[in-house]
């Protein structure tokens, strides 16, 4: 699975949706993921890719990691993986 | 119904090893939060906390006691000693038979769990010390206070996360008020500052890496603390008859549940608890001069709490003072309301309002007088202490000057 597919699978599971219902333009909010679901999604992504995402639930949108859409999350993960390599 | 007064107070926390030391620090706006020191701290992403330093357990307890006392019990016994000595009370005969202990803790012997899990999982040992269970159980501290001071009446431990102490003190208050017990030793204790304890909190992504800045714009989360606060709650006539020094009166309390979300606070739940405590104590809105806030320094709590205060107090919300001493001693989780009650007693007894330190910039969503950075002199006759726990469980106490 590509990074994109893995992220969509994680987000779909968290949102209790089919993979086909999640697109890159989806926002987590539009998928019905609340603040707890968001923290769980971040955790699942960190575990999947063995990365540490700079994320503080006190200010989810204000951190350096962009979570405004699925596409932004994929981009952020790609960049963190590249930094690690 | 009986009147209930506080005749003794004791503590150990990041600001001091006694009540006078703690109140001095609060008056000076000193910060007890600093780099954490314990095994494996380098594997944490959160490395600050309000740790108790300069505390040598072996100075206070012998080897046999230490095999039974987790750090949360040690803190409890240190604070209980100070409180009961101040009250100048000895429990014998009928008084001992009817008086009891209700304490709050969220985690109990967390470092005992941590040490022994490490031993069997990481170090591969197959045997643990025989007293692991009596050492880690949440009621251990309550039982040791009961045993040490011969308190033979109602004794138990309350565990409601961050509201544990306030729930415990509310229970003790209602027992003395109803006439069920003449004296109750109450308060709470917590000691979660070990690798596993902080790691668990880290997971929630609500902890600050640099400071606890309640109500301040740009605040970025809570900081854990540790310690204990213990009080002697006594029936008023009983205290007077023996000529005890009365610190203040416990005037009212209320407990509510949000019945909504496991972690997100609710304005309605908080407001109902504050309004309930006022009603219970027959307290008029404009009598309240100071609120010791729950004020965790998270985005969600502080704005919700301020909105709840505004709802309950209306125009008077702009005249009262509200501060969060968690900015100095950190969040003692199950012990926090007990240590924070000291700031309430200081306000009533000494006319000094403890500040919210680390305050940088006003947040329009927390537009109340949060006593930023410096303590203030003020004449207040009624104060309140808020605690709003994960799980949506709220407990608020109101104290009155005697």
XYZ file of C-alpha atoms in Angstrom:
487
model
C 0.000 0.000 0.000
C 1.168 3.507 -0.771
C 1.287 6.232 1.875
C -1.893 7.645 0.376
C -3.720 4.314 0.637
C -2.542 3.700 4.159
C -3.641 7.154 5.352
C -7.042 6.782 3.714
C -7.447 3.368 5.341
C -6.601 4.798 8.785
C -8.928 7.756 8.375
C -11.738 5.550 7.046
C -11.429 3.214 10.007
C -11.537 6.111 12.449
C -14.571 7.598 10.695
C -16.264 4.179 10.451
C -16.591 4.619 6.676
C -15.666 2.588 3.617
C -12.286 3.428 2.089
C -14.151 4.533 -1.037
C -15.994 7.219 0.953
C -12.756 9.017 1.868
C -11.071 11.216 -0.734
C -8.001 13.429 -0.632
C -10.176 16.519 -0.525
C -12.106 15.280 2.535
C -11.612 17.173 5.794
C -11.600 15.175 9.012
C -14.503 17.256 10.231
C -16.571 16.461 7.135
C -15.961 12.771 7.832
C -17.339 13.182 11.346
C -14.019 12.760 13.178
C -14.162 14.614 16.517
C -11.320 15.751 18.779
C -10.841 12.302 20.303
C -10.930 10.687 16.866
C -8.350 13.181 15.675
C -5.928 12.295 18.491
C -6.476 8.604 17.739
C -5.864 9.156 14.012
C -2.597 10.987 14.721
C -1.548 8.104 16.996
C -2.432 5.489 14.354
C -0.466 7.365 11.684
C 2.566 7.701 13.964
C 2.465 3.972 14.672
C 2.007 3.036 10.997
C 4.874 5.155 9.676
C 7.086 5.222 12.772
C 7.157 9.006 12.822
C 6.429 11.670 15.446
C 3.869 14.223 14.398
C 4.125 17.637 16.056
C 0.550 17.897 17.259
C -0.974 19.575 20.304
C -4.700 19.033 20.842
C -4.925 22.460 22.473
C -4.428 24.012 19.069
C -5.005 21.336 16.400
C -4.967 23.731 13.437
C -2.140 25.937 14.707
C 0.712 23.423 14.716
C 3.253 22.975 11.966
C 1.508 19.785 10.847
C -1.336 20.643 8.477
C -4.469 18.586 9.127
C -6.871 20.685 7.068
C -7.558 17.833 4.610
C -6.592 14.242 3.868
C -4.298 15.524 1.090
C -2.539 17.878 3.534
C -2.041 15.040 5.998
C -0.533 12.805 3.286
C 1.813 15.618 2.281
C 2.862 16.189 5.870
C 3.580 12.506 6.389
C 5.641 12.323 3.193
C 7.704 15.220 4.425
C 8.239 13.666 7.883
C 9.260 10.357 6.286
C 11.677 12.213 3.994
C 13.179 14.028 7.005
C 13.684 10.706 8.748
C 15.548 9.146 5.813
C -27.680 20.647 60.289
C -24.316 21.277 61.916
C -21.853 23.940 60.897
C -18.491 22.653 59.636
C -15.141 24.362 60.058
C -11.553 23.624 59.087
C -9.204 23.419 62.053
C -6.066 21.988 60.483
C -4.261 22.026 57.137
C -1.191 20.249 55.850
C 0.551 19.808 52.531
C 3.575 18.797 50.571
C 3.805 19.817 46.919
C 6.189 21.395 44.428
C 5.913 24.768 46.176
C 6.816 23.592 49.663
C 6.871 20.835 52.237
C 4.378 22.576 54.537
C 1.454 25.006 54.430
C 3.535 28.093 55.391
C 6.132 27.313 52.699
C 3.399 26.770 50.107
C 1.539 29.956 50.977
C 4.785 31.944 50.860
C 5.395 30.634 47.346
C 1.837 31.427 46.255
C 2.153 34.939 47.704
C 5.378 35.461 45.803
C 4.025 33.905 42.610
C 6.845 31.400 42.561
C 6.859 28.594 40.009
C 7.418 25.046 41.227
C 7.435 23.586 37.717
C 10.749 22.473 36.277
C 12.595 19.657 34.499
C 11.418 16.215 35.603
C 13.966 13.936 37.222
C 13.371 10.184 37.180
C 14.414 7.059 35.332
C 13.824 7.007 31.542
C 12.722 10.668 31.444
C 14.708 11.024 28.199
C 12.172 8.746 26.488
C 9.373 11.225 27.162
C 8.384 14.112 24.934
C 6.931 15.948 27.964
C 9.758 16.565 30.424
C 8.457 19.197 32.834
C 6.328 18.916 35.929
C 5.679 20.192 39.423
C 7.837 17.615 41.177
C 8.436 17.547 44.933
C 12.175 18.074 45.413
C 14.338 17.750 48.491
C 12.092 15.081 49.950
C 13.954 12.146 51.486
C 11.438 9.463 52.381
C 13.980 7.696 54.600
C 14.152 10.751 56.869
C 10.444 10.421 57.648
C 9.770 6.687 57.469
C 11.535 3.517 58.523
C 12.347 0.577 56.278
C 9.259 -1.402 57.233
C 6.983 1.585 56.606
C 8.602 2.260 53.247
C 7.875 -1.283 52.114
C 4.168 -0.401 52.530
C 4.047 3.304 51.609
C 3.924 4.298 47.963
C 4.965 7.916 47.344
C 1.289 9.008 47.317
C 0.868 7.514 50.800
C 4.093 9.138 51.981
C 2.834 12.535 50.813
C -0.504 11.914 52.514
C 1.091 11.054 55.852
C 3.419 14.079 55.767
C 0.457 16.385 55.091
C -1.818 14.628 57.624
C 0.809 15.047 60.330
C 0.917 18.805 59.772
C -2.889 19.119 59.605
C -3.633 17.060 62.703
C -0.856 18.771 64.674
C -2.314 22.158 63.778
C -5.791 21.026 64.789
C -4.295 19.866 68.078
C -6.704 16.993 68.260
C -6.276 13.494 69.568
C -8.673 10.744 68.610
C -9.756 8.582 71.532
C -12.912 6.793 72.708
C -16.190 8.035 71.204
C -14.472 10.708 69.074
C -12.190 8.086 67.515
C -15.072 5.673 66.968
C -17.107 8.221 65.023
C -14.430 10.186 63.146
C -13.039 9.035 59.831
C -10.992 9.695 56.710
C -12.129 10.403 53.144
C -9.353 11.060 50.673
C -9.153 11.514 46.921
C -6.655 10.064 44.488
C -6.931 9.329 40.792
C -4.097 6.863 40.399
C -3.137 5.654 43.857
C 0.240 3.940 43.841
C 1.170 4.669 40.241
C 4.923 4.431 40.767
C 4.484 1.080 42.514
C 2.629 -0.231 39.447
C 5.315 1.305 37.250
C 8.296 -0.102 39.146
C 6.851 -3.573 39.355
C 5.648 -3.775 35.752
C 9.146 -2.718 34.726
C 10.579 -5.427 36.912
C 8.464 -8.264 35.477
C 8.152 -7.080 31.855
C 11.429 -5.303 31.138
C 13.805 -6.915 33.583
C 12.178 -10.319 33.151
C 11.889 -11.019 36.862
C 9.277 -13.497 37.947
C 8.766 -12.398 41.521
C 7.549 -9.140 43.067
C 7.658 -7.872 46.624
C 4.879 -9.371 48.788
C 3.395 -5.955 49.610
C 2.864 -4.676 46.076
C -0.918 -4.874 46.348
C -1.357 -3.191 49.770
C 1.149 -0.563 48.646
C -0.503 0.411 45.364
C -4.194 0.203 46.278
C -6.069 3.514 46.037
C -7.268 3.272 49.639
C -3.783 2.663 51.082
C -3.269 6.298 52.082
C -6.690 6.488 53.746
C -6.020 3.303 55.703
C -2.603 4.437 56.914
C -4.046 7.753 58.159
C -6.795 5.800 59.886
C -4.286 3.471 61.540
C -1.809 6.147 62.512
C -4.369 8.437 64.164
C -6.861 5.876 65.463
C -9.717 7.072 63.227
C -12.247 4.257 63.442
C -15.354 5.673 61.771
C -16.182 6.026 58.050
C -12.996 5.702 55.990
C -12.749 5.385 52.220
C -11.136 6.733 49.092
C -12.847 8.595 46.277
C -11.536 8.417 42.739
C -12.958 10.851 40.217
C -9.853 11.820 38.243
C -9.112 15.537 38.587
C -12.057 16.127 40.937
C -11.159 13.345 43.419
C -10.113 15.673 46.255
C -13.099 17.946 45.871
C -15.457 14.982 45.839
C -13.693 13.590 48.923
C -13.888 16.886 50.805
C -17.536 17.265 49.794
C -18.254 13.855 51.291
C -16.382 14.681 54.487
C -18.250 17.975 54.720
C -21.649 16.359 54.365
C -20.789 13.706 56.951
C -19.831 16.308 59.558
C -22.750 18.558 58.610
C -25.262 15.754 59.008
C -23.916 14.867 62.451
C -22.700 11.480 61.302
C -19.092 12.274 62.248
C -17.745 14.991 64.580
C -14.417 15.207 62.729
C -13.247 14.015 59.303
C -9.705 14.036 57.976
C -9.974 14.752 54.275
C -8.193 15.988 51.145
C -6.198 14.069 48.596
C -2.902 12.986 47.189
C -1.311 12.073 43.881
C 2.070 10.911 42.687
C 2.093 10.119 38.986
C 5.413 11.679 38.090
C 7.153 8.534 36.926
C 7.815 7.243 33.415
C 4.532 5.367 32.978
C 2.482 8.060 34.680
C 3.689 10.845 32.415
C 3.781 8.620 29.304
C 0.059 7.913 29.697
C -0.773 11.636 29.850
C 1.559 12.388 26.966
C -0.611 10.192 24.745
C -3.555 12.511 25.097
C -1.633 15.339 23.380
C -2.882 18.002 25.792
C 0.312 18.524 27.797
C 2.508 21.584 27.535
C 6.221 21.192 26.887
C 7.145 24.535 28.394
C 4.708 25.985 30.976
C 1.204 25.969 32.383
C -0.326 29.336 31.411
C -3.997 29.232 32.413
C -6.334 31.762 30.771
C -3.470 33.272 28.772
C -3.733 33.589 25.002
C -1.436 31.015 23.415
C -1.611 28.607 26.372
C -0.667 25.176 25.169
C -1.748 22.690 27.748
C -1.481 21.316 31.235
C 1.531 20.397 33.356
C 1.361 17.603 35.923
C 2.250 18.066 39.572
C 2.394 15.821 42.635
C 1.839 16.032 46.371
C -0.944 16.065 48.916
C -3.246 18.400 50.783
C -4.936 17.218 53.986
C -7.463 19.008 56.202
C -9.288 18.503 59.464
C -13.008 19.194 58.990
C -14.679 19.592 62.363
C -18.123 20.309 63.689
C -18.216 23.981 64.727
C -19.392 23.565 68.340
C -16.902 20.743 68.864
C -14.078 22.972 67.631
C -15.228 25.895 69.780
C -15.633 23.785 72.885
C -12.005 22.733 72.737
C -10.774 26.216 71.818
C -9.434 25.235 68.406
C -8.117 27.849 65.990
C -10.734 27.936 63.220
C -9.234 28.519 59.766
C -12.564 29.024 57.985
C -16.020 27.528 57.550
C -16.999 25.091 54.819
C -20.190 26.727 53.621
C -21.525 24.627 50.770
C -20.810 22.171 48.011
C -22.311 20.633 44.918
C -21.502 17.759 42.620
C -22.758 17.389 39.053
C -22.122 15.205 36.037
C -22.019 16.490 32.444
C -23.325 13.151 31.166
C -21.877 14.174 27.815
C -18.263 13.525 26.842
C -15.450 11.529 28.437
C -12.853 14.293 28.052
C -14.408 17.512 26.743
C -15.682 19.827 29.502
C -19.215 21.178 29.535
C -20.191 24.723 30.420
C -23.552 23.563 31.762
C -22.062 20.897 34.037
C -19.558 23.372 35.493
C -22.163 26.098 35.890
C -24.622 23.761 37.609
C -21.906 22.749 40.092
C -21.000 26.347 40.950
C -24.630 27.459 41.205
C -25.376 24.359 43.275
C -22.615 25.124 45.780
C -23.937 28.675 46.193
C -27.474 27.444 46.730
C -26.319 24.766 49.151
C -24.475 27.340 51.266
C -27.182 29.994 51.010
C -24.583 32.277 49.418
C -25.567 35.349 47.394
C -23.716 35.812 44.094
C -22.114 39.098 45.122
C -20.693 37.602 48.319
C -18.176 35.562 46.327
C -14.891 37.447 46.080
C -12.563 34.775 44.741
C -12.726 31.518 42.810
C -9.814 29.132 42.722
C -10.334 27.918 39.181
C -9.908 24.445 37.828
C -7.806 26.397 35.268
C -5.765 23.590 33.733
C -4.163 25.669 31.000
C -5.779 23.665 28.218
C -7.612 25.502 25.473
C -10.864 23.693 26.215
C -11.047 23.906 30.017
C -10.176 27.537 30.502
C -12.610 29.016 28.008
C -15.399 26.689 29.144
C -14.781 27.505 32.800
C -14.792 31.269 32.147
C -18.033 30.983 30.189
C -19.574 28.991 33.046
C -18.495 31.615 35.614
C -19.995 34.356 33.431
C -23.251 32.400 33.152
C -23.546 31.792 36.886
C -22.442 35.187 38.172
C -23.716 37.531 35.460
C -22.401 41.086 35.982
C -20.678 40.039 39.232
C -18.330 37.826 37.177
C -16.471 41.010 36.209
C -16.003 42.009 39.833
C -14.789 38.747 41.362
C -11.253 37.388 41.056
C -10.451 33.969 39.630
C -6.980 32.463 39.512
C -5.370 29.139 38.749
C -2.568 28.139 41.083
C -1.863 25.156 38.797
C 0.422 27.619 37.034
C 2.699 27.289 40.088
C 2.267 23.769 41.499
C 1.072 21.993 38.366
C -2.003 19.808 38.110
C -1.994 17.356 41.009
C -4.791 15.376 39.308
C -6.625 13.604 42.171
C -4.866 15.737 44.791
C -5.289 19.056 43.086
C -8.426 20.416 44.781
C -6.853 19.802 48.178
C -3.694 21.810 47.505
C -5.780 24.497 45.816
C -8.007 24.804 48.884
C -4.946 26.295 50.606
C -5.131 29.284 48.263
C -8.791 29.668 49.241
C -7.930 29.617 52.947
C -5.135 32.159 52.363
C -7.623 34.455 50.628
C -10.030 34.293 53.571
C -7.480 34.368 56.405
C -4.773 36.639 55.089
C -6.577 38.640 52.423
C -4.068 37.562 49.794
C -5.249 36.277 46.417
C -2.793 33.839 44.811
C -1.954 34.795 41.226
C -2.165 32.996 37.891
C 1.490 33.084 36.889
C 2.951 32.643 33.404
C 0.244 34.922 32.092
C 1.296 36.534 28.832
C -1.632 37.972 26.951
C -5.384 38.300 27.500
C -7.578 35.762 25.751
C -10.931 37.294 24.735
C -12.510 33.934 25.592
C -11.218 34.211 29.178
C -12.109 37.836 29.845
C -12.222 37.711 33.660
C -9.925 39.119 36.356
C -7.510 36.197 36.541
C -5.080 37.952 38.933
C -2.244 37.782 36.403
C 1.294 37.098 37.611
C 1.212 38.920 40.938
C -0.673 38.176 44.137
C -3.134 40.798 45.240
C -4.420 41.993 48.581
C -8.185 41.867 48.833
C -10.809 41.537 51.507
C -12.959 38.536 50.636
C -15.469 36.739 52.830
C -16.618 33.880 50.576
C -14.488 31.894 48.118
C -15.036 28.875 45.901
C -12.871 26.048 44.604
C -13.689 24.393 41.275
C -12.769 20.925 40.059
C -13.997 19.556 36.738
C -12.776 16.051 35.961
C -12.373 13.905 32.891
C -15.494 11.838 32.720
C -17.518 15.023 33.130
C -17.626 14.812 36.939
C -17.643 18.155 38.727
C -17.333 19.133 42.395
C -17.305 22.658 43.792
C -16.783 23.742 47.408
C -17.557 27.126 48.947
C -15.714 28.431 52.016
C -16.638 31.316 54.274
C -14.600 33.445 56.656
C -15.483 32.869 60.294
